[in-house]
Coordinates of N, CA, C and O in Angstrom, one line a residue:
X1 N 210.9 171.5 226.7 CA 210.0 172.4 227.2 C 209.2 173.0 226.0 O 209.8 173.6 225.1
X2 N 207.7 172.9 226.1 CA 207.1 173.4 225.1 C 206.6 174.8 225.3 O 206.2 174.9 226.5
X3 N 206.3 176.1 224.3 CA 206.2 177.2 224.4 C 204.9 177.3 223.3 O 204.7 176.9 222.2
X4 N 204.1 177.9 224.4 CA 202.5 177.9 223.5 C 202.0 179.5 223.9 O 202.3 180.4 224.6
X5 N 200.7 179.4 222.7 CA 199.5 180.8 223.4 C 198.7 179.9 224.4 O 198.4 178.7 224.3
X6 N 198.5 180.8 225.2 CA 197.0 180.5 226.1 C 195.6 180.1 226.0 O 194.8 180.6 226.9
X7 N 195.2 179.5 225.2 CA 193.6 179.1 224.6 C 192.6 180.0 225.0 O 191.6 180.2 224.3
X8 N 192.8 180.8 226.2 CA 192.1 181.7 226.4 C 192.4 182.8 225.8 O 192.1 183.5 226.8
X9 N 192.8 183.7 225.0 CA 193.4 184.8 224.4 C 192.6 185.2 223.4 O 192.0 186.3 223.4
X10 N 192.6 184.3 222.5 CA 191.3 184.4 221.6 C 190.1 184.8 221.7 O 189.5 185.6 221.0
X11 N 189.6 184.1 222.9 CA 187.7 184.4 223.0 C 188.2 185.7 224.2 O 187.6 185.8 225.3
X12 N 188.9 186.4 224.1 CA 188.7 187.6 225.4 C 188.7 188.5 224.0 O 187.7 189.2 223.8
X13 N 189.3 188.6 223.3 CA 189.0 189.8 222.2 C 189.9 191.2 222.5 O 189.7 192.4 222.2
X14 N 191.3 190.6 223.3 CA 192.2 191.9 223.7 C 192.0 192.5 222.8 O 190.9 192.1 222.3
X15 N 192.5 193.7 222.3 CA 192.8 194.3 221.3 C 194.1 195.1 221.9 O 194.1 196.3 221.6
X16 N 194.9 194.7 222.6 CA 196.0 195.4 223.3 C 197.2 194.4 222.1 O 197.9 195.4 221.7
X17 N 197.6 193.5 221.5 CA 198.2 192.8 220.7 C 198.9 192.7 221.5 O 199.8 193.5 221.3
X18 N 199.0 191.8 222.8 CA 200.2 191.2 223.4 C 199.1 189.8 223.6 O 198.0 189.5 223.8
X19 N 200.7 189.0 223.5 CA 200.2 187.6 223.5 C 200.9 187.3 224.8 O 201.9 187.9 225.2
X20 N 200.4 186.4 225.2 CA 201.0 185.8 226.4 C 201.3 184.6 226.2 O 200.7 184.0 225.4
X21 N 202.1 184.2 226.8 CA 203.3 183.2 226.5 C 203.8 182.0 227.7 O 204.7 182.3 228.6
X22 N 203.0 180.7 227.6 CA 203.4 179.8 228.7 C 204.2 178.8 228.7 O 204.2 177.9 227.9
X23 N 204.9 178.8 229.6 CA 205.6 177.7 229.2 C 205.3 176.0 229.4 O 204.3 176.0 230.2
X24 N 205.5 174.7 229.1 CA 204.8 173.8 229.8 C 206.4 172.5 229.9 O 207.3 172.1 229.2
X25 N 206.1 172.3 230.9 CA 207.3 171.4 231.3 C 206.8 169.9 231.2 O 205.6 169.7 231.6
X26 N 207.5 168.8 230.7 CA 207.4 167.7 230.4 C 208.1 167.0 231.7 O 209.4 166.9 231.8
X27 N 206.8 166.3 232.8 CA 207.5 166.0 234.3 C 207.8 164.7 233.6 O 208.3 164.1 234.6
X28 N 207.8 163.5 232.3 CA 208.0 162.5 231.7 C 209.0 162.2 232.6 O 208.7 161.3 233.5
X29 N 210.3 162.7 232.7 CA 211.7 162.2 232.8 C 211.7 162.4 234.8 O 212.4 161.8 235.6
X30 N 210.9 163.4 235.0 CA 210.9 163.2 236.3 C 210.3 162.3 237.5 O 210.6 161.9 238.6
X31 N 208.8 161.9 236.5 CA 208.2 161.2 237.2 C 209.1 159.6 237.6 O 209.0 158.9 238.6
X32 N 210.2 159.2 235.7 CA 210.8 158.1 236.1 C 211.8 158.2 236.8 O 212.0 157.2 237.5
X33 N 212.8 159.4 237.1 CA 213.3 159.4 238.1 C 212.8 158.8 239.6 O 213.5 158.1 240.3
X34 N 211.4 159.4 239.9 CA 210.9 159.2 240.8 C 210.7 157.7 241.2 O 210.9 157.1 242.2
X35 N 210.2 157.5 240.2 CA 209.8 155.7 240.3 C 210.8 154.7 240.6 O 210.7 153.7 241.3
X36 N 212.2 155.1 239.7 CA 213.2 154.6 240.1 C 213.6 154.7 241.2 O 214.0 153.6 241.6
X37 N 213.8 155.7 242.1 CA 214.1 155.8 243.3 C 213.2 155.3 244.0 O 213.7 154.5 244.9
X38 N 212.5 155.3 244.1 CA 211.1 155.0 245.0 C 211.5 153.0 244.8 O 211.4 152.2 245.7
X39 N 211.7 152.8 243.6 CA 212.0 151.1 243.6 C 213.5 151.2 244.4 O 213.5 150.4 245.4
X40 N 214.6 151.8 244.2 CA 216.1 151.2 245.1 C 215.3 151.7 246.5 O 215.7 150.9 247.3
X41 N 214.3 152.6 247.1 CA 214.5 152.6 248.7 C 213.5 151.2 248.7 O 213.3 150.9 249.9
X42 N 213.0 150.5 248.1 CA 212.0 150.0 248.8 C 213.2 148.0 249.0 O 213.3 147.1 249.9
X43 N 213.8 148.2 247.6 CA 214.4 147.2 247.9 C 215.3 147.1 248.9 O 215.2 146.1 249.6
X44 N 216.5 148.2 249.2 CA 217.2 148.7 250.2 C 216.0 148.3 251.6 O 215.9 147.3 252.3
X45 N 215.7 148.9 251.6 CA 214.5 148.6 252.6 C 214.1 147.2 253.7 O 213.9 146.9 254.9
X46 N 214.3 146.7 252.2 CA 213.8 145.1 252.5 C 215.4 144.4 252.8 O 215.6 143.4 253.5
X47 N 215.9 144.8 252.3 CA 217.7 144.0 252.5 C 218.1 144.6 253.7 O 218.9 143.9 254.3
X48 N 217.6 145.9 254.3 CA 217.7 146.2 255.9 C 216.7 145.0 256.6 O 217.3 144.1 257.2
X49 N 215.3 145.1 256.5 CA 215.0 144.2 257.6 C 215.6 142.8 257.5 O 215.9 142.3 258.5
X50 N 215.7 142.3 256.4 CA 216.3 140.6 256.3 C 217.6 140.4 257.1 O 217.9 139.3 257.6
X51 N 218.5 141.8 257.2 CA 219.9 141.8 258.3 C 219.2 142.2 259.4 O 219.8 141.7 260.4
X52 N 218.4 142.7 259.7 CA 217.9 143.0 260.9 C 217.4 141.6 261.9 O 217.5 141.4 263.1
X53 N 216.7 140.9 260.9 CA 216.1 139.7 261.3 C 216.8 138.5 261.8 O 216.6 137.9 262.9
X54 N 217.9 138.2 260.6 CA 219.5 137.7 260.9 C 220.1 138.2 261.9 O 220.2 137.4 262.8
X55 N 220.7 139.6 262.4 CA 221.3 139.7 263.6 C 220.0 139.3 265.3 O 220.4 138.9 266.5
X56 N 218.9 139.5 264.9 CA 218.0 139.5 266.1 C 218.1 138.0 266.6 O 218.0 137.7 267.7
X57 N 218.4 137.1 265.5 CA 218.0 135.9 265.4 C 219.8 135.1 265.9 O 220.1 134.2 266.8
X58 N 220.4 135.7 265.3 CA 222.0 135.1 266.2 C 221.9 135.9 267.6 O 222.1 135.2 268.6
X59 N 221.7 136.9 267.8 CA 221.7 137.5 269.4 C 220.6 136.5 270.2 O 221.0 136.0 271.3
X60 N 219.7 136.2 270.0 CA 218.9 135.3 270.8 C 219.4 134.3 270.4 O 219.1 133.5 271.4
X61 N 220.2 133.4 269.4 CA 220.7 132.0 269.7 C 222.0 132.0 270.7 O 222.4 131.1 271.3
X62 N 222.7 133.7 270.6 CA 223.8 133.7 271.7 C 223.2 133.3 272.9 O 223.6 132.4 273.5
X63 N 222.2 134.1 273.3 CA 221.3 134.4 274.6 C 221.1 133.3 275.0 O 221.4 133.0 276.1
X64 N 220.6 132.4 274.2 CA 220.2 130.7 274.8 C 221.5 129.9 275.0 O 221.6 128.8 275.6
X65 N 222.6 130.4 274.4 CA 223.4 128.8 274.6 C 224.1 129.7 275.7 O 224.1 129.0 276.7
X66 N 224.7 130.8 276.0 CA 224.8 131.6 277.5 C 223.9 131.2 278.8 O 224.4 131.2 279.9
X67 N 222.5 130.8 278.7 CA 221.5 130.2 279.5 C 221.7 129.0 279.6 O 221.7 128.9 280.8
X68 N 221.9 128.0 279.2 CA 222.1 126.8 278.4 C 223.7 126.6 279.2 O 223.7 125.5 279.9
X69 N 224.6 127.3 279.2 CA 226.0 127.3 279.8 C 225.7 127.5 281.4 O 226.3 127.0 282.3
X70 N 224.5 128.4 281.4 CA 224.6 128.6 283.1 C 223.6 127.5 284.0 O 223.6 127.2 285.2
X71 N 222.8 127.0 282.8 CA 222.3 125.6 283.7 C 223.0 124.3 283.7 O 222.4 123.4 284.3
X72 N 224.1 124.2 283.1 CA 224.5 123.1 283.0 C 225.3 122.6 283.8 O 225.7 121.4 283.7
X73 N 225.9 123.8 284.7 CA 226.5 123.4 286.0 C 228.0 123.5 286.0 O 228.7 124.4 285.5
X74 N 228.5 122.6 286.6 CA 230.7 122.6 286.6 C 230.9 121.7 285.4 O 230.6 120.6 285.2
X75 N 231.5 122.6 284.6 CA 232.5 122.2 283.5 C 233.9 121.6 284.3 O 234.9 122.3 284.6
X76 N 233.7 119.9 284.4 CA 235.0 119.9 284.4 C 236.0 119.2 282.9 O 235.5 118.5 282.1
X77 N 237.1 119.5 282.8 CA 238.0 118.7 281.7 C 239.0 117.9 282.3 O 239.9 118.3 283.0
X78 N 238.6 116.3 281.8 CA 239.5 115.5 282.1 C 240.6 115.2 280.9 O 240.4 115.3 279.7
X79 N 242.0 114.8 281.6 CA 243.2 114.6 280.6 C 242.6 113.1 279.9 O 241.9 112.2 280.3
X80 N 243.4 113.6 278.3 CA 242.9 112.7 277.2 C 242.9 111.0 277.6 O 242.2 110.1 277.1
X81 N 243.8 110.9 278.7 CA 243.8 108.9 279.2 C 242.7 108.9 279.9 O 242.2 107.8 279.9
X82 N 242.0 109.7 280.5 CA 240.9 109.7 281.6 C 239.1 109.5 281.3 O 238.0 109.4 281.9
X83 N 239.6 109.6 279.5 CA 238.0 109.9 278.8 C 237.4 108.8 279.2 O 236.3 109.1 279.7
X84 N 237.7 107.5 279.2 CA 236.9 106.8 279.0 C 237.2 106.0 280.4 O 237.1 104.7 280.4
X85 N 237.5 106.4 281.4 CA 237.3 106.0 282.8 C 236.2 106.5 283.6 O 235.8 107.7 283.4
X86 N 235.7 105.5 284.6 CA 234.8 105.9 285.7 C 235.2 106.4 286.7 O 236.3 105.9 287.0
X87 N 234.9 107.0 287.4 CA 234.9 107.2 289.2 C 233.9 106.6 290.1 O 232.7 106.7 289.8
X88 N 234.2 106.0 291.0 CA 233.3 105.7 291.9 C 233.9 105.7 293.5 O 234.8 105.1 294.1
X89 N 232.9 106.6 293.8 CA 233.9 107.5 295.1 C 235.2 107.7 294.7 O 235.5 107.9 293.5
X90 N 236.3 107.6 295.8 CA 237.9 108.0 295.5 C 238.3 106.7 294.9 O 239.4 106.5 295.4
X91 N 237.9 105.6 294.1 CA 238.8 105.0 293.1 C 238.1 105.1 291.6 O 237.0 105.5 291.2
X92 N 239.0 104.4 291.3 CA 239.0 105.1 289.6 C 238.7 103.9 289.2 O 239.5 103.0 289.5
X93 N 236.9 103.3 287.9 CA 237.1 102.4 287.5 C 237.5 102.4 286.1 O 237.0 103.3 285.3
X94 N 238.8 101.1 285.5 CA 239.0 101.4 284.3 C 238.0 101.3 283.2 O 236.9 100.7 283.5
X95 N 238.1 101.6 282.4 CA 237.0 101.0 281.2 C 237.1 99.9 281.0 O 238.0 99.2 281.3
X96 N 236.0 99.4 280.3 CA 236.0 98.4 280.0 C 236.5 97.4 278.4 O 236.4 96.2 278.5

């Protein structure tokens, strides 16, 4: 902090002999404060929407394959001898 006279003091021609006395603050170290902060919100910022975008983006791939499960009708499961057999009406054709 620098401590000065007032440039004006001189040309008024007091003749009271008090000087006045200002102080002056150097915002140097504050403004980089500022800047620095001002760069972590903005990157923070941006690493929020990119998770934002990522979760929006798996919640609508849930949403389709849930849609996707409801049009595809009866899930059935056949036992593991039965994979590669046919049905045709009530008999069973073997594979081939």
């Amino acid at each position: 902090m620098a401590i000065g006279k007032l440039p004006d003091d001189e040309a008024v021609g007091d003749d009271g002999g008090g000087e006045s006395i200002f102080a002056e603050i150097n915002i140097t170290p504050l403004t980089d404060v500022f800047l620095v902060l001002l760069i972590i919100f903005m990157v923070s910022a941006l690493a929020v929407q990119v998770e934002a975008r990522r979760e929006k983006k798996k919640v609508k791939q849930d949403q389709e394959q849930v849609e996707i499960e409801k049009k595809s009708g009866l899930k059935v499961n056949l036992p593991s001898g039965a994979a590669g057999a046919k049905w045709w009406r009530p008999r069973l054709i073997p594979p081939e």
